[in-house]
Tab-separated table of C-alpha atoms and ligand atoms in Angstrom:
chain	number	residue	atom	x	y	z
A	22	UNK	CA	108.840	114.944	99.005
A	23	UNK	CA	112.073	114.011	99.856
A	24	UNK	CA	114.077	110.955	99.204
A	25	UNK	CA	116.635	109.938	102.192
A	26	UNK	CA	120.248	109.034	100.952
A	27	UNK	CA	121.122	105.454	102.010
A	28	UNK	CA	123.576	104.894	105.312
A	29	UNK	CA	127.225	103.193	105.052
A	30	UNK	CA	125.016	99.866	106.280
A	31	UNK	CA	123.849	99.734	102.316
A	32	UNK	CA	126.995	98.269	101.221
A	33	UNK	CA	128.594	97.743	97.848
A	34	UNK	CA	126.807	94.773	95.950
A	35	UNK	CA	127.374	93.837	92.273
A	36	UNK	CA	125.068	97.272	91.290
A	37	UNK	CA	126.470	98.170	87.387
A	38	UNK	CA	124.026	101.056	87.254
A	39	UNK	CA	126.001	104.477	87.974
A	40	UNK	CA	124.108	105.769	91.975
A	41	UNK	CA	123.061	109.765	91.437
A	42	UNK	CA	125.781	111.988	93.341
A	43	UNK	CA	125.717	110.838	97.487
A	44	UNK	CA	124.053	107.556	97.118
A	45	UNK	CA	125.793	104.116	97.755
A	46	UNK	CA	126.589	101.650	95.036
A	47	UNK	CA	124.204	98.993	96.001
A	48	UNK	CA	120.899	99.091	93.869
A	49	UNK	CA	119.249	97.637	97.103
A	50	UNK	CA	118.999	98.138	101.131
A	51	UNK	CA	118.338	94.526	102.051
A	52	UNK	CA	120.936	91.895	102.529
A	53	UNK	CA	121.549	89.143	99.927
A	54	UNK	CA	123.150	86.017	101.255
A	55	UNK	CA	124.443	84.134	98.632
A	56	UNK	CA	122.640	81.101	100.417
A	57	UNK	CA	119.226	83.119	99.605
A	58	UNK	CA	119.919	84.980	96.185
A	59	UNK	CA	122.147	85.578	92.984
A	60	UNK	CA	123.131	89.086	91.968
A	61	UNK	CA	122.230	90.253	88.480
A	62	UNK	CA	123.432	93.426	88.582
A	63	UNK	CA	120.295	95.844	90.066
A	64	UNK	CA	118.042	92.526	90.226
A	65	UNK	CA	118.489	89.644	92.845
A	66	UNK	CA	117.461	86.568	92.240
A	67	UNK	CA	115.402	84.435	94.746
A	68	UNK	CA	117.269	80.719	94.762
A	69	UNK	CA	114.832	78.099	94.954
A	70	UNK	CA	116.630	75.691	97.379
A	71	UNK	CA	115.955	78.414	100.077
A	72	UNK	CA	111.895	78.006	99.470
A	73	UNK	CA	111.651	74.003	100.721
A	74	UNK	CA	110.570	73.976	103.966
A	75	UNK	CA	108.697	77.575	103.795
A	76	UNK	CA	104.889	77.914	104.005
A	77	UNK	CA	103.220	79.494	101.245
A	78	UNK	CA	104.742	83.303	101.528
A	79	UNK	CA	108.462	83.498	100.582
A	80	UNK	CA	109.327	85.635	103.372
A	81	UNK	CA	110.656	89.644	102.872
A	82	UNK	CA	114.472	88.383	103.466
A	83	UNK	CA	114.208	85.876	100.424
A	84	UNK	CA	111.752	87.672	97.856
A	85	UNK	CA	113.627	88.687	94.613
A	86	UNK	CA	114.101	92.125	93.980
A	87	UNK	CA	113.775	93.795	90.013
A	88	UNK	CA	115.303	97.216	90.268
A	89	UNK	CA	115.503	99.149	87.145
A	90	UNK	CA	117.652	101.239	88.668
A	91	UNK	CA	118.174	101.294	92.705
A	92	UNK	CA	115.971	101.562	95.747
A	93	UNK	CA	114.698	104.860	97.213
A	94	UNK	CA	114.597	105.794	100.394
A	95	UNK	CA	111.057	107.566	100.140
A	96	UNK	CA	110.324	109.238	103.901
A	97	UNK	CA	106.844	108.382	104.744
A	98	UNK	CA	106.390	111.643	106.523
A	99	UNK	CA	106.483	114.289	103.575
A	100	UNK	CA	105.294	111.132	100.886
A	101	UNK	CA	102.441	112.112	98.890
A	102	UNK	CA	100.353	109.896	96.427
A	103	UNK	CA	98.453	112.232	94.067
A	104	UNK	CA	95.904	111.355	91.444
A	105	UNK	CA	95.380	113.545	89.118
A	106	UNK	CA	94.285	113.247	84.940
A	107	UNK	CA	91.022	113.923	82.507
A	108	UNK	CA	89.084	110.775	84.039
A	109	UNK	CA	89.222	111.972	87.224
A	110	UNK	CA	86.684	115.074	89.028
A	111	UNK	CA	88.955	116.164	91.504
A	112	UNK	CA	93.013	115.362	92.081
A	113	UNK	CA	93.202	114.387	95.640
A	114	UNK	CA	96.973	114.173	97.421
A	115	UNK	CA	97.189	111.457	100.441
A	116	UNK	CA	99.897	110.988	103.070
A	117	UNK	CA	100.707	108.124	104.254
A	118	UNK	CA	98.361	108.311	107.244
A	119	UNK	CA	95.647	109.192	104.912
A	120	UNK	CA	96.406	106.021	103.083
A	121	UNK	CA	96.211	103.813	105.939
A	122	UNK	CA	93.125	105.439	107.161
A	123	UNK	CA	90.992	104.091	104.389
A	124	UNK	CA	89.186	100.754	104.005
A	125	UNK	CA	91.850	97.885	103.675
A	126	UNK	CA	91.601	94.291	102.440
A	127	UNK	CA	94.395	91.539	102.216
A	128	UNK	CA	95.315	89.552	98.893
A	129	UNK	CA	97.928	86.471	99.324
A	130	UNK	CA	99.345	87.380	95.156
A	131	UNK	CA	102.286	86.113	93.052
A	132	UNK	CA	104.146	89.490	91.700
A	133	UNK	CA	106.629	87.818	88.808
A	134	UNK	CA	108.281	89.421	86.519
A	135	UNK	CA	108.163	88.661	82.551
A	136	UNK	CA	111.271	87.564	82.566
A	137	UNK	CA	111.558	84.828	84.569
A	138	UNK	CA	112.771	81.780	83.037
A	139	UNK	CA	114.488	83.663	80.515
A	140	UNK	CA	117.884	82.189	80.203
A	141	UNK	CA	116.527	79.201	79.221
A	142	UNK	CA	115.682	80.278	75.962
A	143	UNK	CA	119.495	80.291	75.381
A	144	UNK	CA	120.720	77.219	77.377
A	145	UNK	CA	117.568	75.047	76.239
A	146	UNK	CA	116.438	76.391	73.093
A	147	UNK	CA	119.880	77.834	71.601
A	148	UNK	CA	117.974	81.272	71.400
A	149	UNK	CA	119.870	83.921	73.166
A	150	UNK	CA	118.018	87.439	74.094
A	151	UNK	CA	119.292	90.112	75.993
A	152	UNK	CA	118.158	91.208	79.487
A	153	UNK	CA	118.462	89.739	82.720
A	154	UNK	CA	119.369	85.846	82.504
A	155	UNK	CA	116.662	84.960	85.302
A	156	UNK	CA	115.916	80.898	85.806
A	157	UNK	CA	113.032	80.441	87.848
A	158	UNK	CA	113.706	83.186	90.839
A	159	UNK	CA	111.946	86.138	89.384
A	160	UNK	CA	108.604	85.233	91.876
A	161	UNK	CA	107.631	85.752	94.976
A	162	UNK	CA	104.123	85.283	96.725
A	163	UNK	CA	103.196	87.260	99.470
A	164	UNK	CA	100.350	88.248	101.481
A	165	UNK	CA	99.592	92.287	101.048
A	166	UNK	CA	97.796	94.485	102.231
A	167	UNK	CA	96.526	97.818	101.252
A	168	UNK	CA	93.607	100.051	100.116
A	169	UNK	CA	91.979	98.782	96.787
A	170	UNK	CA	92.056	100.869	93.743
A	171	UNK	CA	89.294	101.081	92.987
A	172	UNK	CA	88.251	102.659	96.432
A	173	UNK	CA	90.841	105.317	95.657
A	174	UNK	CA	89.872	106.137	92.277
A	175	UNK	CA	85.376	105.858	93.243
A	176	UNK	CA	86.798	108.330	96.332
A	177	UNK	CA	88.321	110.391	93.382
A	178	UNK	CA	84.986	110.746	91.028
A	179	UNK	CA	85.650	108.271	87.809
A	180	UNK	CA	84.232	109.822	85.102
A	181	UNK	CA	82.608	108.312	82.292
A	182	UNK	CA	85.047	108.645	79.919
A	183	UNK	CA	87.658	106.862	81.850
A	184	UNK	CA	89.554	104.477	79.738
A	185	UNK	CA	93.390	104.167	81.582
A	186	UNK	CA	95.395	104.656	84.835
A	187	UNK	CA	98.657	105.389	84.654
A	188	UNK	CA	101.014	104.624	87.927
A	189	UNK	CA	104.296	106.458	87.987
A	190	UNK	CA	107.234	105.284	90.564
A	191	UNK	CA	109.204	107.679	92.686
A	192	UNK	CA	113.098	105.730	91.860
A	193	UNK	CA	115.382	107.686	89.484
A	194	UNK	CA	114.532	107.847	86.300
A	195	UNK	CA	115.340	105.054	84.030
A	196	UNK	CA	118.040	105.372	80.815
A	197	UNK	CA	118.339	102.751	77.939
A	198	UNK	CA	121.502	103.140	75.614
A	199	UNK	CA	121.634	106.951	76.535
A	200	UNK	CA	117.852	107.505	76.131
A	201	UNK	CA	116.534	108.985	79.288
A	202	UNK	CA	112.961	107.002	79.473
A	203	UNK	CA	111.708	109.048	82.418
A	204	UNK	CA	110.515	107.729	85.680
A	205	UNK	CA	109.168	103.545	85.829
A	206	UNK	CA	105.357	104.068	84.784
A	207	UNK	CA	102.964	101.511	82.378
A	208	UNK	CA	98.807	102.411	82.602
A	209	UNK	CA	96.699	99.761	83.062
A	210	UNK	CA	93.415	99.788	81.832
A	211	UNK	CA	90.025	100.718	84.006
A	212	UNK	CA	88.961	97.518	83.947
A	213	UNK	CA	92.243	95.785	85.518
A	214	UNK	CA	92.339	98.818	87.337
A	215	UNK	CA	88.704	98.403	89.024
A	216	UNK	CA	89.030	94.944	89.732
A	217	UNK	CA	91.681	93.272	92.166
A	218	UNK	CA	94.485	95.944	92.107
A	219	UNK	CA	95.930	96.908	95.655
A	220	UNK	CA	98.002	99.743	96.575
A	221	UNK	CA	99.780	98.195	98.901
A	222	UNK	CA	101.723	99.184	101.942
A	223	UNK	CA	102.354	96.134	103.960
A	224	UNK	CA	104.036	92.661	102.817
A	225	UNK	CA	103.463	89.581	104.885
A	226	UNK	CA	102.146	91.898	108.271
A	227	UNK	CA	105.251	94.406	108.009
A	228	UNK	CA	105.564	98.034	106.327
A	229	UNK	CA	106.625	97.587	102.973
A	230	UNK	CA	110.510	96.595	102.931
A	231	UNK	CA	112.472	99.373	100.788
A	232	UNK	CA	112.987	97.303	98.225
A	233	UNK	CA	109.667	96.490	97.315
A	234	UNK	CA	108.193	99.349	96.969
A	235	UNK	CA	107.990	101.458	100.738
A	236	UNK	CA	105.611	103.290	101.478
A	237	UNK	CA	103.024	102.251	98.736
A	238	UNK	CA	103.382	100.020	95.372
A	239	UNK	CA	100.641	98.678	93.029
A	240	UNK	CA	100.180	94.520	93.187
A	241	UNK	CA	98.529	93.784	89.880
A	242	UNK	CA	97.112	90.020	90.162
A	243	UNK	CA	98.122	87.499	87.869
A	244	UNK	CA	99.367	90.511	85.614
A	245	UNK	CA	103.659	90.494	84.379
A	246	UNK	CA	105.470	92.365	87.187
A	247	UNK	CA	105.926	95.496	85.595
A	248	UNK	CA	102.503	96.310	86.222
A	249	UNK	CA	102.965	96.332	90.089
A	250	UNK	CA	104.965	99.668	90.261
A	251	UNK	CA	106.614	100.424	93.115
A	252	UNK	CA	107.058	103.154	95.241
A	253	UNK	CA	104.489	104.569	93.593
A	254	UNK	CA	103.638	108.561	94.089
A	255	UNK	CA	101.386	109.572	91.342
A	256	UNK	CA	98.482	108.012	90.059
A	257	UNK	CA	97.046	109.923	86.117
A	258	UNK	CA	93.521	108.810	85.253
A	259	UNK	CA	92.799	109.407	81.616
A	260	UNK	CA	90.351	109.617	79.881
A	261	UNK	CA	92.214	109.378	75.655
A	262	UNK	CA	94.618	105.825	75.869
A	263	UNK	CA	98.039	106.470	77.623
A	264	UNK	CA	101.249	104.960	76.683
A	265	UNK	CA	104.830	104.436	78.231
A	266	UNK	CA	108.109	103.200	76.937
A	267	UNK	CA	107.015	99.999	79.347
A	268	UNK	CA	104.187	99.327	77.506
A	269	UNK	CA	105.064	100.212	73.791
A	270	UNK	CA	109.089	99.666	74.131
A	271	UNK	CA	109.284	96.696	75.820
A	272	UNK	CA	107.319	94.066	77.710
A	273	UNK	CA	105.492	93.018	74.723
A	274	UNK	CA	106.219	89.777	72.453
A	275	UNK	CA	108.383	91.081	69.459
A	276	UNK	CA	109.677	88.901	66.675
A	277	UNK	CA	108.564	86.210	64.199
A	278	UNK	CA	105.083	85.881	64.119
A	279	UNK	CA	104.328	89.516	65.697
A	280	UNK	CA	103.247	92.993	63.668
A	281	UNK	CA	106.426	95.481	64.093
A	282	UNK	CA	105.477	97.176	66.833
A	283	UNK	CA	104.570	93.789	68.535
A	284	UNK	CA	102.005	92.452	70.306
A	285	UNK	CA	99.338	94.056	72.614
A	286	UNK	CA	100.952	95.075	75.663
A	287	UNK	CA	101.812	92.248	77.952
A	288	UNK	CA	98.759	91.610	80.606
A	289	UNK	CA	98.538	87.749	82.534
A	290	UNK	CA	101.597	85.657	83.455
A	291	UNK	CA	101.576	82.038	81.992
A	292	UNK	CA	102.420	78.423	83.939
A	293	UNK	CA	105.264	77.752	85.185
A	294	UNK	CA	106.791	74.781	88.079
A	295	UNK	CA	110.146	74.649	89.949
A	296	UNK	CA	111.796	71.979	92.426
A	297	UNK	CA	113.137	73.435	95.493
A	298	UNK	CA	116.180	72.042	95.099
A	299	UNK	CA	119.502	73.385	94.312
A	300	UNK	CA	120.570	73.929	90.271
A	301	UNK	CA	123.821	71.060	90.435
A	302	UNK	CA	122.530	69.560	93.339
A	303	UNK	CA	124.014	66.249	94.487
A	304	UNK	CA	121.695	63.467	95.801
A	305	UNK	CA	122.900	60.381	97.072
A	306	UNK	CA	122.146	57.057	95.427
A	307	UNK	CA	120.624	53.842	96.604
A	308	UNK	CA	117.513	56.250	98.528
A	309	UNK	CA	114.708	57.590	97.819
A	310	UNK	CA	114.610	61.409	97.758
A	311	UNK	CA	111.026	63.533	98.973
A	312	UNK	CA	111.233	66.367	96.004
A	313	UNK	CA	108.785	69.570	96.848
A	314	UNK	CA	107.918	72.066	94.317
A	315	UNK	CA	105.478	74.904	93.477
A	316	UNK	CA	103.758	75.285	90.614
A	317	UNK	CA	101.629	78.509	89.249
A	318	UNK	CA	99.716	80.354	86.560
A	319	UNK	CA	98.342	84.029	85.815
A	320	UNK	CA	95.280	82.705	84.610
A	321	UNK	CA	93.629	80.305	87.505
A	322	UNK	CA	94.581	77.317	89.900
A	323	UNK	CA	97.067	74.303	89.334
A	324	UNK	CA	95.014	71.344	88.682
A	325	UNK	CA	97.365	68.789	87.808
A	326	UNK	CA	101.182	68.508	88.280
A	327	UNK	CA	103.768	65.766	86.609
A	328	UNK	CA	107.321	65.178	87.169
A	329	UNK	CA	109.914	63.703	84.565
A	330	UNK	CA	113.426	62.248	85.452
A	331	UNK	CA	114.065	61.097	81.629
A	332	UNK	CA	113.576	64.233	79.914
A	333	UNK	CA	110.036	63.797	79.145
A	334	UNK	CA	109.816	59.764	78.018
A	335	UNK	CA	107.682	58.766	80.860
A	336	UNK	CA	105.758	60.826	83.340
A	337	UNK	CA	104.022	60.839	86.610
A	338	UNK	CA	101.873	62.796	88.721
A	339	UNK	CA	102.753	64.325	91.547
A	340	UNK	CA	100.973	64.552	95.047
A	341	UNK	CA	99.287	68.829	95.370
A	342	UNK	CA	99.772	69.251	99.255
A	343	UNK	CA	98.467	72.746	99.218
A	344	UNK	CA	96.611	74.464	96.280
A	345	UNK	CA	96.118	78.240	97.473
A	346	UNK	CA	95.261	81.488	95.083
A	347	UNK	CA	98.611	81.843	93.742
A	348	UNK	CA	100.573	78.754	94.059
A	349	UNK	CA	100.419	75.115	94.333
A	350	UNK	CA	102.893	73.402	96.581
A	351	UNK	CA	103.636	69.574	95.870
A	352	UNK	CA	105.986	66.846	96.572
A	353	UNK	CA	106.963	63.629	94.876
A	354	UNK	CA	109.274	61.103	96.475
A	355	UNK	CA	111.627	59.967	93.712
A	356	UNK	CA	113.889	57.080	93.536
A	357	UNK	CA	116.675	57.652	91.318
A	358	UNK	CA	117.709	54.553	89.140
A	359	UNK	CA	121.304	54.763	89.889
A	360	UNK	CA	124.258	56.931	89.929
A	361	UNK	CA	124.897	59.956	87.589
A	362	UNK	CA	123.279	63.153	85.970
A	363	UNK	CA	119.384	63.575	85.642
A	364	UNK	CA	117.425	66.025	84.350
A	365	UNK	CA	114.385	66.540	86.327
A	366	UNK	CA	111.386	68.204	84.841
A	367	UNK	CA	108.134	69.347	86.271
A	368	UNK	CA	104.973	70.481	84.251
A	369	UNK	CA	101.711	71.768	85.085
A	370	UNK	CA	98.106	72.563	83.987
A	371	UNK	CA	95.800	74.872	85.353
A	372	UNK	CA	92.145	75.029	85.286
A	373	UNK	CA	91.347	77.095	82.036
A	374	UNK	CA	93.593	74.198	80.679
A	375	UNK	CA	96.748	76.032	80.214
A	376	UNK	CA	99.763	73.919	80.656
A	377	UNK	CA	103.550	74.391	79.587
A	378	UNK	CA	104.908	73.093	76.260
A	379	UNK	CA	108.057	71.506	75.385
A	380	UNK	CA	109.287	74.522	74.027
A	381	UNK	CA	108.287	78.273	74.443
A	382	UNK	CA	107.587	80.251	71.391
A	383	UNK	CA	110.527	82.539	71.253
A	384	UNK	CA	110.016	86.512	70.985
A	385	UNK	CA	113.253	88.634	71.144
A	386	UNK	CA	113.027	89.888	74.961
A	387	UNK	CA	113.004	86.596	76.115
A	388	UNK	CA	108.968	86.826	78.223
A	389	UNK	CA	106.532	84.566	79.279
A	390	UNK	CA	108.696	81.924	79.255
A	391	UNK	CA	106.259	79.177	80.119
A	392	UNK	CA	108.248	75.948	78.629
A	393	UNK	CA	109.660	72.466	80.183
A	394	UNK	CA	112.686	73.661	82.461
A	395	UNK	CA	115.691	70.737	82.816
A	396	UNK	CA	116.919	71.070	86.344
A	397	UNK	CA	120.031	69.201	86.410
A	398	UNK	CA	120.662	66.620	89.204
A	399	UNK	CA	123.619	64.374	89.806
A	400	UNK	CA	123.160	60.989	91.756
A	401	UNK	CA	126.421	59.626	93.323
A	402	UNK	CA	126.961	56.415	94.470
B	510	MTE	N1	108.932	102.029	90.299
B	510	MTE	C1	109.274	100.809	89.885
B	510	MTE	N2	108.356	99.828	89.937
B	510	MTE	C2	108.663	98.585	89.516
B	510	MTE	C3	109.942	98.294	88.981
B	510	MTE	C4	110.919	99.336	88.974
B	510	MTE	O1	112.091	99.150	88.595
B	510	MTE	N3	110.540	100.585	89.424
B	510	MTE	N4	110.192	97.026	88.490
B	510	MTE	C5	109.007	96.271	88.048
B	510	MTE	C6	109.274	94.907	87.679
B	510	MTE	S1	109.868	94.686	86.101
B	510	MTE	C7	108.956	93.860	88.501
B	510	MTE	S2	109.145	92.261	87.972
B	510	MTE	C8	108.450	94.077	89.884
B	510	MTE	C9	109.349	93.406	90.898
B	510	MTE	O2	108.887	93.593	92.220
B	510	MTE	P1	109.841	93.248	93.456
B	510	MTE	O3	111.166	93.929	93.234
B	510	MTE	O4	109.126	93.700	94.671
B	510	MTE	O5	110.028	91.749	93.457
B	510	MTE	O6	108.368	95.460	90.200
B	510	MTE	C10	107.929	96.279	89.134
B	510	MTE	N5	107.715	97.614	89.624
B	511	MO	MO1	109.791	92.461	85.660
């Protein structure tokens, strides 16, 4: 299998990781108008402004991108997916065409990462943590499309002693202050595993964009986005527990009320809501102003979604225009009182009865952030 060097089109971007010898300095292939995204380093950040007046998909141009490194070309002609490992009776290698020869089904899914709404454990909750200071851009729904998992590994002979399947990406392998942790991988259990996982090769009726994940990437329902690997080219089925640095490492909850080596690995994503509206945006006084917004959950459907202007005194539901699998879209028309700043909050429930707290128990990487998120507003007159 080969990887293809990117072309002078990949231009320079803010990328801070050093390329491997011959590649470009951008972490990524696709544009990334500052309209549509900000730049943290290898990760671009989808802005929310540029979702109002989308449908339910946030199209390939506009979904954020979480590199731990930088994109690889993979060339679908020599790509091979191979599964292999102690749970499996035979290790079976598929090209691409192989792939798109078997039984497909389409999923419309949220992938999010962890992350998202991290910085605002330091701006709202005076609790810095390191990583990437995401607001409410690391999501991105999609419609995919791909051969389920499960029909891959039944096709491959499960044993019964299968207990975890562990995908491994084809981008360069990852280093963390000088450690080499080896190529992007995490196992799932068989029971995630067997039940809605895709491997994926088309996003929203196109190939896979390089970015996320061409030719084939897991899409893990509901799960953190680390789960949906991308690019992925090897498949182990195990039959003893499997680790990673992705699932001991990090992507846990670490920190005051945790053992040492933290919590179980991190598995569902929790509520969340965001205005499509500029951060700063300016609104002009004296009108009333239609605000949309999308609110979603790991663990079921939005059933109920409230908006605050007065940082949480009074609130009041909002209208749901469009309640799908993975997000709810709504809109409230809001009439500011008068001139200056606002701090507009939204907060949501979903059906197991999840909902978002005024504050997010902290952990020291900063995930799940599921608490109320002040978007700042100014009214002028
Ligand atoms: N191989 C590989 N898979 C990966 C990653 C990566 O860096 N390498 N990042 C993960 C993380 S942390 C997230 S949040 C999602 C992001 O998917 P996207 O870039 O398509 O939005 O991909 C996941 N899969
Ligand atoms: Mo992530």
């Amino acid at each position: 299998m080969e990887l293809r060097r990117p072309g002078p089109r990949d231009l320079c971007t803010a990328g801070d990781v050093p390329p491997p010898p011959g590649w470009a300095r951008s972490p990524f292939v696709k544009a990334l108008p500052p309209e549509l995204f900000t730049v943290h380093g290898s990760c671009a950040e989808m802005r929310w402004e540029a979702m109002r007046g989308q449908g339910r998909l946030v199209p390939n141009d506009r979904f954020f991108v979480r590199n731990h490194t930088r994109t690889p070309l993979v060339d679908a002609a020599t790509w091979r997916l191979r599964l292999h490992g102690s749970g499996l009776r035979s290790s079976p290698s598929l090209s691409y065409r192989d792939l798109l020869a078997l039984p497909a089904t389409t999923i419309e899914c949220a992938v999010e990462c962890a992350g998202n709404g991290r910085s605002f454990f330091a701006t709202q909750q005076d609790q810095p943590v390191p990583g990437t200071p995401w607001r409410l851009g690391a999501i991105g729904v999609a419609r995919w499309r791909g051969v389920p998992l499960s029909v891959l590994l039944h096709r491959a002979g499960l044993t019964d002693s299968a207990v975890d399947v562990l995908a491994t990406g084809l981008d360069p392998e990852y280093a963390e202050r000088g450690v080499n942790l080896g190529r992007v991988r995490r196992p799932l259990p068989l029971a995630k595993a067997l039940d809605d996982v895709l491997v994926a090769y088309e996003m929203n009726g196109e190939p896979l964009p390089p970015d996320h994940g061409f030719p084939a990437r897991l899409v893990v329902p509901g799960w953190t986005g680390i789960a949906s690997i991308k690019w992925v080219g090897d498949i182990e089925v195990s039959a003893t527990p499997l680790t990673s640095p992705w699932s001991t490492g990090t992507y846990r909850l670490f920190g005051p009320g945790h053992p040492g080596e933290g919590s179980a690995p991190l598995t569902t994503q929790v509520v969340k809501s965001a205005f499509e509206l500029a951060w700063n945006a300016v609104l002009p006084a004296g009108r009333t102003h239609v605000l949309t917004g999308r609110s979603w959950s790991g663990t079921g459907r939005i059933v109920h979604v409230e908006v605050s202007d007065d940082r949480g005194a009074t609130w009041r539901p909002v209208r749901l225009t469009d309640a799908g699998p993975s997000w709810t879209r709504w809109r409230y028309a809001w009439s500011p009182p008068g001139p200056g700043p606002y701090a507009l909050t939204a907060r949501a429930t979903d059906e197991t009865g999840a909902g978002q707290p005024l504050r997010t128990a902290y952990n020291t990487l900063g995930y799940l952030f599921d608490g109320l998120v002040e978007h700042p507003v100014t009214v002028v007159g």
